[in-house]
XYZ file of C-alpha atoms in Angstrom:
551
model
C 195.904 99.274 -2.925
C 194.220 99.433 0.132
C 191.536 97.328 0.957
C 188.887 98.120 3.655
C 186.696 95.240 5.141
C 183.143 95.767 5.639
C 181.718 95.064 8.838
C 177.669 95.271 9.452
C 176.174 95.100 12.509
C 172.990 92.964 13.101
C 170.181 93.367 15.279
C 170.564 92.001 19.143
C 167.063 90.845 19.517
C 165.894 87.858 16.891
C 162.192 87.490 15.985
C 163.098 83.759 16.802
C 162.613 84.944 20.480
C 158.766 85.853 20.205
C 157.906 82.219 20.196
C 159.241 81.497 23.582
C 157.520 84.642 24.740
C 153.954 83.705 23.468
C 154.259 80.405 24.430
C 155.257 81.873 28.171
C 152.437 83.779 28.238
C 150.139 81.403 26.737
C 151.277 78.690 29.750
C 150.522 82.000 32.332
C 147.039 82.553 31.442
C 146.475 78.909 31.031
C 147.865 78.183 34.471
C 146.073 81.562 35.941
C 142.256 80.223 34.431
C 143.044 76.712 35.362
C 143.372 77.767 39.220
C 140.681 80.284 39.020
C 138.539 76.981 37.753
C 139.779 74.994 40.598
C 138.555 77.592 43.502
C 140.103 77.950 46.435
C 142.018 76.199 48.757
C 140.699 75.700 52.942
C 142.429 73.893 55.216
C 140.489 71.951 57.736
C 141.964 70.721 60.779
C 140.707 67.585 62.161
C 141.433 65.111 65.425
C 141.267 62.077 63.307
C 140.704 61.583 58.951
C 138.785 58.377 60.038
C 136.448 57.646 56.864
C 138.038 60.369 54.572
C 139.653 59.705 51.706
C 141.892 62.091 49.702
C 140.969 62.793 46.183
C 136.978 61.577 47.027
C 135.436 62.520 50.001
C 133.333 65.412 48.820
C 132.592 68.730 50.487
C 128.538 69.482 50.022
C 125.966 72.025 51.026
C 122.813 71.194 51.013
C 123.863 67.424 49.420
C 125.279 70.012 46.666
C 129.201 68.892 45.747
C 131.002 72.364 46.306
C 134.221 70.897 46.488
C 136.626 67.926 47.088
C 139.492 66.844 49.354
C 143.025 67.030 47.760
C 144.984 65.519 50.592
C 145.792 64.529 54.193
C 148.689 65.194 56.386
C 149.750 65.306 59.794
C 150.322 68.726 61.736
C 153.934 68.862 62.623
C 153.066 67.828 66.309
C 151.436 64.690 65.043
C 148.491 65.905 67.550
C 146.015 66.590 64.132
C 145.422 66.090 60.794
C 145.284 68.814 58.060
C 143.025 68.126 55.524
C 143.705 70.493 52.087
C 140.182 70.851 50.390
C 139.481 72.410 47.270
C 136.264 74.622 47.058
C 134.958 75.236 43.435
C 135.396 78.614 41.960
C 131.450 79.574 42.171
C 131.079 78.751 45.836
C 134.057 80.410 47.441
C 131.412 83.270 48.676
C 130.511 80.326 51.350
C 133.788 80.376 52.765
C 132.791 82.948 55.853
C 134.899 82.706 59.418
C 131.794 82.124 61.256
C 130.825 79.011 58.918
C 130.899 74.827 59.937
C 132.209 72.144 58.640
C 131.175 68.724 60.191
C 131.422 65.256 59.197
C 127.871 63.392 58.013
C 127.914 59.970 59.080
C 125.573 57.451 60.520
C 125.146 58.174 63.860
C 122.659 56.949 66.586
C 121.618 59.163 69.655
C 118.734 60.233 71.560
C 117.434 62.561 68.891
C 117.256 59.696 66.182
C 118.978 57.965 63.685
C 120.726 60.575 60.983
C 123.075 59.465 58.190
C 122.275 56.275 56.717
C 122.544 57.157 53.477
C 126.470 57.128 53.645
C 126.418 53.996 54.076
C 126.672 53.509 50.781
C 128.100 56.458 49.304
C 130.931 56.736 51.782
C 131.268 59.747 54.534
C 131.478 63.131 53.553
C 132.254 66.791 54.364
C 129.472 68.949 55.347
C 129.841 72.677 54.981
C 127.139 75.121 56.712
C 127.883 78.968 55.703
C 127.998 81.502 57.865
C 126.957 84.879 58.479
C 130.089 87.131 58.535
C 131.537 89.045 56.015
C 135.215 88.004 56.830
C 136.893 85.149 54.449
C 138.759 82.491 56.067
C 141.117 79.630 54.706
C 141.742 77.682 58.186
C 138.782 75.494 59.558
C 138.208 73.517 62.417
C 136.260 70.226 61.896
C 133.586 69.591 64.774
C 132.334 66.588 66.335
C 129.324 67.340 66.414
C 126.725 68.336 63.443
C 125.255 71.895 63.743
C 121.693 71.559 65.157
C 120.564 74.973 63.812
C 120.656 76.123 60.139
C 121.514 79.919 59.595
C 118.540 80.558 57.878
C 116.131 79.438 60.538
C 114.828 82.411 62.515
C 115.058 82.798 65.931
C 116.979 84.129 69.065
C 120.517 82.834 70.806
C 120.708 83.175 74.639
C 123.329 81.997 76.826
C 122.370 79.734 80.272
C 124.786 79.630 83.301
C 124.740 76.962 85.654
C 126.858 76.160 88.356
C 125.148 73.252 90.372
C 122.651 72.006 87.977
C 123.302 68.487 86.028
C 125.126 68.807 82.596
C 123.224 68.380 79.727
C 124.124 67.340 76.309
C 124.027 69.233 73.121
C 120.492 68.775 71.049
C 118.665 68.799 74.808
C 115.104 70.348 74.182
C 114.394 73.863 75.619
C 110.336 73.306 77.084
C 107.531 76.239 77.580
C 104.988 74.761 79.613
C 105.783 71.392 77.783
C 105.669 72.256 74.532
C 109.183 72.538 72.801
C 110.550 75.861 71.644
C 114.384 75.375 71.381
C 117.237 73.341 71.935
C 120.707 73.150 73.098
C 123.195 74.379 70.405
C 126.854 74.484 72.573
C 128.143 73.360 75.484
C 131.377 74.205 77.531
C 133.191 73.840 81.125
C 134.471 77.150 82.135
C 137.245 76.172 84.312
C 137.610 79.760 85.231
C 134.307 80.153 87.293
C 133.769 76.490 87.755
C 130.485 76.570 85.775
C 128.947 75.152 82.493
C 127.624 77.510 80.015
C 125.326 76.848 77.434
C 124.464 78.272 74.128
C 120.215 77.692 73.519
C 118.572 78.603 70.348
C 114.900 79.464 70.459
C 112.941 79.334 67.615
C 110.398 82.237 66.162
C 108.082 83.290 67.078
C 108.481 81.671 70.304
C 111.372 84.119 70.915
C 108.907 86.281 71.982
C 107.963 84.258 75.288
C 111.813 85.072 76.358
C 111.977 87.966 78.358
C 113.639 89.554 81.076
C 111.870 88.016 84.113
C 111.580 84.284 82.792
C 113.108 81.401 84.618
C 115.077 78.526 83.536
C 115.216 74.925 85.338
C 116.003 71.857 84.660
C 113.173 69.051 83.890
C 113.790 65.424 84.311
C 111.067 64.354 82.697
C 108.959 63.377 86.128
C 106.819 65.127 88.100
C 105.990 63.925 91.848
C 103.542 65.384 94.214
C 102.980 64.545 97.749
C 99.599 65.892 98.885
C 96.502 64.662 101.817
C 95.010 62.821 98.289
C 98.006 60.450 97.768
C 101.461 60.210 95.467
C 100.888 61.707 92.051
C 103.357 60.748 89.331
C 103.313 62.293 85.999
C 105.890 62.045 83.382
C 106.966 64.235 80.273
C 107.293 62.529 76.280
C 109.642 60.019 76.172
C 112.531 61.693 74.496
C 112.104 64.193 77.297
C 112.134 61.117 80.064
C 115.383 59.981 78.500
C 117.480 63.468 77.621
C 116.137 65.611 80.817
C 115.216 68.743 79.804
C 115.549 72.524 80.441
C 112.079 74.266 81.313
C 111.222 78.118 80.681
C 108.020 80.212 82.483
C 107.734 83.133 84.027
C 107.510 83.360 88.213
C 103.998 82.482 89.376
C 101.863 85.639 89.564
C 103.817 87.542 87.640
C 103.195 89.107 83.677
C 105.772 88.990 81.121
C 108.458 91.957 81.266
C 110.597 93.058 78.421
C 111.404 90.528 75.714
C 115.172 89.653 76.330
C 117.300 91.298 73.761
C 119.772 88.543 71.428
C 122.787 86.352 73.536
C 121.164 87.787 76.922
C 122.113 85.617 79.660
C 120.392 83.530 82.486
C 121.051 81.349 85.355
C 119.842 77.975 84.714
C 118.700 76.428 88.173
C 118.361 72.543 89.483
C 114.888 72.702 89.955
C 111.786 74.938 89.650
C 111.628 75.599 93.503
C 115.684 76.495 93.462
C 114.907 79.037 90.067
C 111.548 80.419 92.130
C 114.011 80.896 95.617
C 117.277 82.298 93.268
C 115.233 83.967 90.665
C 116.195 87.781 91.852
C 119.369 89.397 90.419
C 118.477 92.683 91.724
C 120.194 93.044 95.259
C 122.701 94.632 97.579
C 124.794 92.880 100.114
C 124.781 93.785 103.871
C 126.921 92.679 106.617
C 125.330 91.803 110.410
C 128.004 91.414 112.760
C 126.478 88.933 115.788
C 127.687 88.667 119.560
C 126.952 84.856 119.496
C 127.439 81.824 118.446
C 125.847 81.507 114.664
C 125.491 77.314 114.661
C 123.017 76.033 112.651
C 123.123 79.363 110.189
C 123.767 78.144 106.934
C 124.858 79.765 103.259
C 121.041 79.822 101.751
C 119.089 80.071 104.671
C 116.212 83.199 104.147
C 116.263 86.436 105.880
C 112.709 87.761 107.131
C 111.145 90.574 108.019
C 108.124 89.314 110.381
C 107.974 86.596 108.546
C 108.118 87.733 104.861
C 111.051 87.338 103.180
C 113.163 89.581 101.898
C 116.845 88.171 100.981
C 119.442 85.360 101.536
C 122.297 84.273 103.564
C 125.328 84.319 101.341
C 128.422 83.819 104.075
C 127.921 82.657 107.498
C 130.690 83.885 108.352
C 131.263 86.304 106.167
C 135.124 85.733 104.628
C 136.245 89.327 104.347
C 139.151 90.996 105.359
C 140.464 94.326 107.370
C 143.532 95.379 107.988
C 144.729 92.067 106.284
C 142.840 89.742 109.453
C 139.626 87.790 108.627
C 136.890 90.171 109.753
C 135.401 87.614 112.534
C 139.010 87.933 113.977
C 139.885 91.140 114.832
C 141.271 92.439 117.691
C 138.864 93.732 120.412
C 135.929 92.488 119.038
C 134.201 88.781 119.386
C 131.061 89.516 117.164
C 131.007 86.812 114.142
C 129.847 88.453 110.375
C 127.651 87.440 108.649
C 127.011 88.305 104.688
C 123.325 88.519 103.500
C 121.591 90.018 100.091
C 118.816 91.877 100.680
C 116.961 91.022 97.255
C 114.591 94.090 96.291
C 112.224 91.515 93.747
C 111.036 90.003 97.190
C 109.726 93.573 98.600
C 108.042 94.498 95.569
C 107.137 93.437 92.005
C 109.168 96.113 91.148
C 112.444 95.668 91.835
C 114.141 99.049 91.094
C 111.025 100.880 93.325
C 111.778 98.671 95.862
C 115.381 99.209 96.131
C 114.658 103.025 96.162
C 112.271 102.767 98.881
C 114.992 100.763 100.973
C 118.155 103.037 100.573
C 115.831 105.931 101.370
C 114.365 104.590 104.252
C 117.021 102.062 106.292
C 118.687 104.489 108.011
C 115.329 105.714 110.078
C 114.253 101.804 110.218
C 117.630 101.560 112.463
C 116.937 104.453 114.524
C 113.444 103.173 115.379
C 114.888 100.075 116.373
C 114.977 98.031 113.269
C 117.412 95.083 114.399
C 118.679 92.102 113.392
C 118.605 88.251 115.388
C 118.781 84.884 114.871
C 115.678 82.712 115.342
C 115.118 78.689 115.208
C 113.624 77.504 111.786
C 113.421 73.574 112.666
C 114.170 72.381 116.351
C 114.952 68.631 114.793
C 118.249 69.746 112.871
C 118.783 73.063 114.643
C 118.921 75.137 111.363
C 118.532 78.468 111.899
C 117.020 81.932 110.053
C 117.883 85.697 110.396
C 115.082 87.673 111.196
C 114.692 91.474 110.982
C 112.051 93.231 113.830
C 111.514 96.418 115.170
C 113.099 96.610 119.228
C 112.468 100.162 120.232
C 114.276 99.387 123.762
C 117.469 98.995 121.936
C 120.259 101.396 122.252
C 120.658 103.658 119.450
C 122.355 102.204 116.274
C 123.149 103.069 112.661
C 124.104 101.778 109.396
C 127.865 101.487 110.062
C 130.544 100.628 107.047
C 132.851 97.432 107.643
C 134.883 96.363 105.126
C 133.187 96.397 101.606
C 129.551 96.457 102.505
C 127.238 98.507 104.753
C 126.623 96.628 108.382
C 123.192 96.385 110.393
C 122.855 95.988 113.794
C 121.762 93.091 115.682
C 120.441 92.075 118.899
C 120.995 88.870 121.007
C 117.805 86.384 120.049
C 115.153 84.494 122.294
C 116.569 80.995 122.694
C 119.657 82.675 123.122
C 118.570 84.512 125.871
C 117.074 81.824 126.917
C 119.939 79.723 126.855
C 121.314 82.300 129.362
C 118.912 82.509 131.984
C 119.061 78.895 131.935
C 122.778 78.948 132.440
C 122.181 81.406 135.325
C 119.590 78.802 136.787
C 121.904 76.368 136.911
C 124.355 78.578 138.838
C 122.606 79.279 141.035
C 121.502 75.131 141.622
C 124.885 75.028 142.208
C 124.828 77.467 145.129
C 122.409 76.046 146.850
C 123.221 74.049 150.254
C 122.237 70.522 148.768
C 123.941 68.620 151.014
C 122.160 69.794 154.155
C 118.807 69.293 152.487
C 119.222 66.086 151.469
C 120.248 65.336 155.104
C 116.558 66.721 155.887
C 114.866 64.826 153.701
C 116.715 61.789 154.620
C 115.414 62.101 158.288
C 112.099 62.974 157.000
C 111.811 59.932 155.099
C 112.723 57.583 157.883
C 110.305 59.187 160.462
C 107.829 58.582 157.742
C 109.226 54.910 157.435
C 108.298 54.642 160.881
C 104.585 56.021 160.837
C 103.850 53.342 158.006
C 105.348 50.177 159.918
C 102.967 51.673 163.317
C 100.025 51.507 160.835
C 101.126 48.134 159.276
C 100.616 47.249 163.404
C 97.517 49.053 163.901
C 95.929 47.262 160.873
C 96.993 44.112 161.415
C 95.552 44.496 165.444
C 92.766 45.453 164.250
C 92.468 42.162 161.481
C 93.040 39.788 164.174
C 90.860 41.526 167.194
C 87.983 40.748 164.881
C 86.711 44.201 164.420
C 86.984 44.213 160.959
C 83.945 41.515 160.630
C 81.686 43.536 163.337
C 82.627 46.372 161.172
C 80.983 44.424 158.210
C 78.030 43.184 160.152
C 77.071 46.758 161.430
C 77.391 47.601 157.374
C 75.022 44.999 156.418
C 72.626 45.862 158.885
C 72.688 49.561 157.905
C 72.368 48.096 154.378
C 69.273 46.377 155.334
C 68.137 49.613 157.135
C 68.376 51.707 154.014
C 66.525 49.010 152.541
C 63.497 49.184 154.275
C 63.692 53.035 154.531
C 63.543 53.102 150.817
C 60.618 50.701 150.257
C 58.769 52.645 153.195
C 59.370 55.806 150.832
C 58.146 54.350 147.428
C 54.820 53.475 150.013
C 54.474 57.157 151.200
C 54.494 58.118 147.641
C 52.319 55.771 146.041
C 49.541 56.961 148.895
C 50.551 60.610 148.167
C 49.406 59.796 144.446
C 45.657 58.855 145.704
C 45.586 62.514 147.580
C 45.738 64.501 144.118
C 44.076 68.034 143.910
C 40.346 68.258 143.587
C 39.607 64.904 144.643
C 37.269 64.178 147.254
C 39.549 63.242 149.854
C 41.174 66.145 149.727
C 38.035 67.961 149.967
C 36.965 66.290 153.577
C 40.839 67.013 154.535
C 40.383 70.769 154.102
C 37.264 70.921 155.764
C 38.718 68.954 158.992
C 40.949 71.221 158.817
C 38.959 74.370 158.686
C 37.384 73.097 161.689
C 40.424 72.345 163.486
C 41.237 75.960 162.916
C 37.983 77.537 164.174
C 38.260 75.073 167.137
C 41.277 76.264 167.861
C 41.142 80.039 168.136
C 38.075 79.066 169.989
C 40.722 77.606 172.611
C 43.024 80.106 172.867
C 41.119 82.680 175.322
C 40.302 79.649 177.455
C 44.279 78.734 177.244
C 45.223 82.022 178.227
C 43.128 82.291 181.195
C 43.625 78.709 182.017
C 47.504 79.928 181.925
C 47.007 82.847 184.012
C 44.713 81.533 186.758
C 44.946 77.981 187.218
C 42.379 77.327 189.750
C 39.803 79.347 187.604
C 37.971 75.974 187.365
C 37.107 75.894 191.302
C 37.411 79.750 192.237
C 35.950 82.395 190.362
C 37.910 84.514 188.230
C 37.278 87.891 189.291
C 38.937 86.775 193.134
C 42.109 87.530 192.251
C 43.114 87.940 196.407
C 43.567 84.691 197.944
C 41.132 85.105 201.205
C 42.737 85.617 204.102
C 41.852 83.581 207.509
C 39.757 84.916 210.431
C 40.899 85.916 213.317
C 39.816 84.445 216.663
């Protein structure tokens, strides 16, 4: 009998195995909601986690918890600190690159007291959303607290400064003293050597900023010099303590275009450094000198009969050609020098101006348009460049030297000066000295001479008593003219009792009347008398003298 054993197969998979499963997949979606309740996770990076506490220093917006810090560690350097925060599931939209995260806690500094309220309650995170619509997960922690809120309205410009005193963040931006903006970053670029600012100005005073406004720094005090005495005046006292950065527009001058967002501007040390350094429109010239250029300094203005019209930028100028410094080249002595010829100081209208001047330079030089250097103060010898019309000049042009067009010059007054006076001197030299000073020498003892014979003469005449004969003829003569001048003041007192129509005067004229008569009455018997003396023996009409008998 044969026997056959059964064999049935069972199934591979057991329904055992869907518990497992669920559970699996129950754990999943509990795991998946519990992190989409948490948030998300930032990282801030900080210098130091001094008052933060993992697990309860919060993360707020508006004094609104939006999340919590998890934990601390260092970076692997050990040169930061990584903070891991958790940011609540509802608020992760905040999370933009552009957005700030500071730390709130009591501070003191010239714009107040902020932050008490942590005393308390402990330090916390401070988150301020940004703009962009790029997510980030890495943070930076700042020292500072962001002075501007994204949602207040206004412009962001950028100020340059190279020479002007650093100023903190929170400094006030001023428009004819009233306060428009502030300060929102600072940094040191080490590349140019200059600090660059971010300012923030608020609306609608955004407006006032446009293309031709100056900015200056303000210390808070004003002082002015003038015939009526010294006249100090001082700014509010937040401004007296922080300084200040002042905005207006050049004197005499209207409001250009308003200055589009992040436009930037040179912020100056003073108001009379922005008014000299306000103009950005300008070329750059070279003037190549055949003297000495002492006393001409980077800064110093170059005039055109006494306007100005643009700056010294080198003196010398330090260009190169053919790899040589251009004041050293070979068969030439003349010294550069680099000026801007700034077209805002020919016109109001800078790019009219500059046409004007390109059109027109190259006939200026051929009528004689030169350049020369001319003494601004005599006490430190500082010096200006001066452009004038010389129409005896040889003929010139525009000429191109190195990088930048060249004008021609001509050798100044006191320069010229200095060389006749050089030739002077030559010729002092030249002259026989020696032989006149023998001359005079001789001269001046013959003349010794002369005054010791009069030193004799007057002291003869001292002791030969003439000298007090002398004085008695003078007093005599004194007396003289002392008599002769009463006898006058007599003679006129009687001339006063002989005044017209009187009647002394009356018998005067007729004595004299009668006198007259009398007197022609004489005359024929004068004449006769004259011409025939013996007319009184003989008679008159014998003019023969008888002659004698004869015997």
């Amino acid at each position: 009998m044969n026997e056959h054993a059964y064999i049935e197969s069972k199934p591979k998979f057991s329904v055992i195995w869907f518990i497992p499963i669920i559970a699996l997949f129950v754990t999943a979606w509990m795991l998946y909601q519990h992190q989409l309740n948490q948030g998300q996770t930032i990282f801030v990076k900080m210098t130091t986690a001094d008052g933060i506490v993992a697990g309860k220093t919060e993360v707020r917006v508006r004094s609104v918890k939006v999340g919590v810090v998890q934990s601390l560690r260092l970076q692997l350097d050990q040169n930061a600190v990584i903070a891991k925060v958790q940011i609540d599931n509802m608020y992760t939209s905040l999370l933009s690159a552009d957005a700030k995260i500071w730390v709130v806690k009591p501070r003191i500094d010239e714009s107040g007291i902020s932050g008490m309220n942590t005393l308390l309650s402990g330090v916390y995170l401070e988150l301020e959303p940004g703009s962009s619509n790029v997510k980030s997960s890495l943070f930076t922690l700042q020292d500072e607290p962001a002075l501007i809120a994204s949602d207040i309205k206004g412009k962001r410009y950028r100020l340059k400064s190279r020479h002007a005193e650093v100023l903190d963040v929170g400094t006030s931006i001023y428009f004819r003293n009233f306060k428009i903006g502030q300060i929102e970053s600072t940094n040191f670029n080490t590349d140019n050597l200059a600090m660059e600012y971010g300012v923030f100005v608020f609306s609608p005073y955004d407006k006032l900023i446009t293309d031709n406004v100056i900015f200056w720094v303000s210390s808070g005090v004003s002082v002015n010099l003038s015939t009526e005495g010294i006249q100090v005046s001082t700014g509010s006292l937040s401004k007296l303590i922080k300084g200040g950065i002042s905005v207006d527009y050049p004197p005499n001058q209207e409001p250009s275009a308003e200055a589009t967002q992040n436009s930037q501007f040179t912020l100056h040390e003073n108001f009379s450094v922005a008014l000299e350094q306000r103009f950005d429109d300008y070329d750059f010239y070279l003037i190549e000198f055949e003297q000495s250029i002492r006393g001409l300094s980077p800064g110093a203005p170059v005039e055109y009969r006494g306007m100005r019209i643009g700056t010294v930028e080198q003196a010398p100028a330090q260009l190169q050609r053919d790899g040589q410094p251009l004041y050293f080249q070979q068969g030439s002595t003349s010294l550069p020098v680099l000026i801007r010829i700034e077209y805002g100081r020919l016109f109001e209208k800078s790019q009219l101006a500059r046409e004007y001047w390109q059109k027109n330079i190259e006939q200026w030089i051929r009528n004689g348009l030169r350049a020369s250097l001319k003494s601004g103060n005599m006490l430190t010898g500082a010096v200006y460049i001066e452009l004038d019309f010389y129409p005896e000049s040889p003929q010139a042009s525009v000429t191109t030297a190195s990088l930048y067009p060249t004008l021609p010059s001509v050798s100044s007054g006191f320069t010229a000066l200095s060389e006749q006076v050089t030739k002077l001197l030559n010729k002092l030299n030249d002259l026989p000295l020696n032989n006149t000073l023998t001359q005079l020498d001789g001269t001046l003892q013959q003349y010794r001479q002369m005054a010791m014979e009069m030193n004799q003469l007057v002291s003869t005449f001292n002791q030969n008593g003439t000298a007090n004969k002398v004085n008695d003829n003078l007093d005599n003569i004194s007396t003289t003219l002392t008599q002769l001048t009463s006898s006058l003041k007599q003679f006129e007192k009687t001339l006063t009792h002989y005044q017209q129509d009187s009647t002394m005067v009356e018998q005067l004229t007729d004595t004299l009347e009668e006198l007259e008569s009398l007197s022609n009455t004489l005359k024929p018997f004068a004449k006769s008398l004259n011409e025939q003396p013996n007319m009184l023996i003989f008679n008159k009409n014998n003019v023969e003298d008888p002659e004698p008998r004869k015997k």
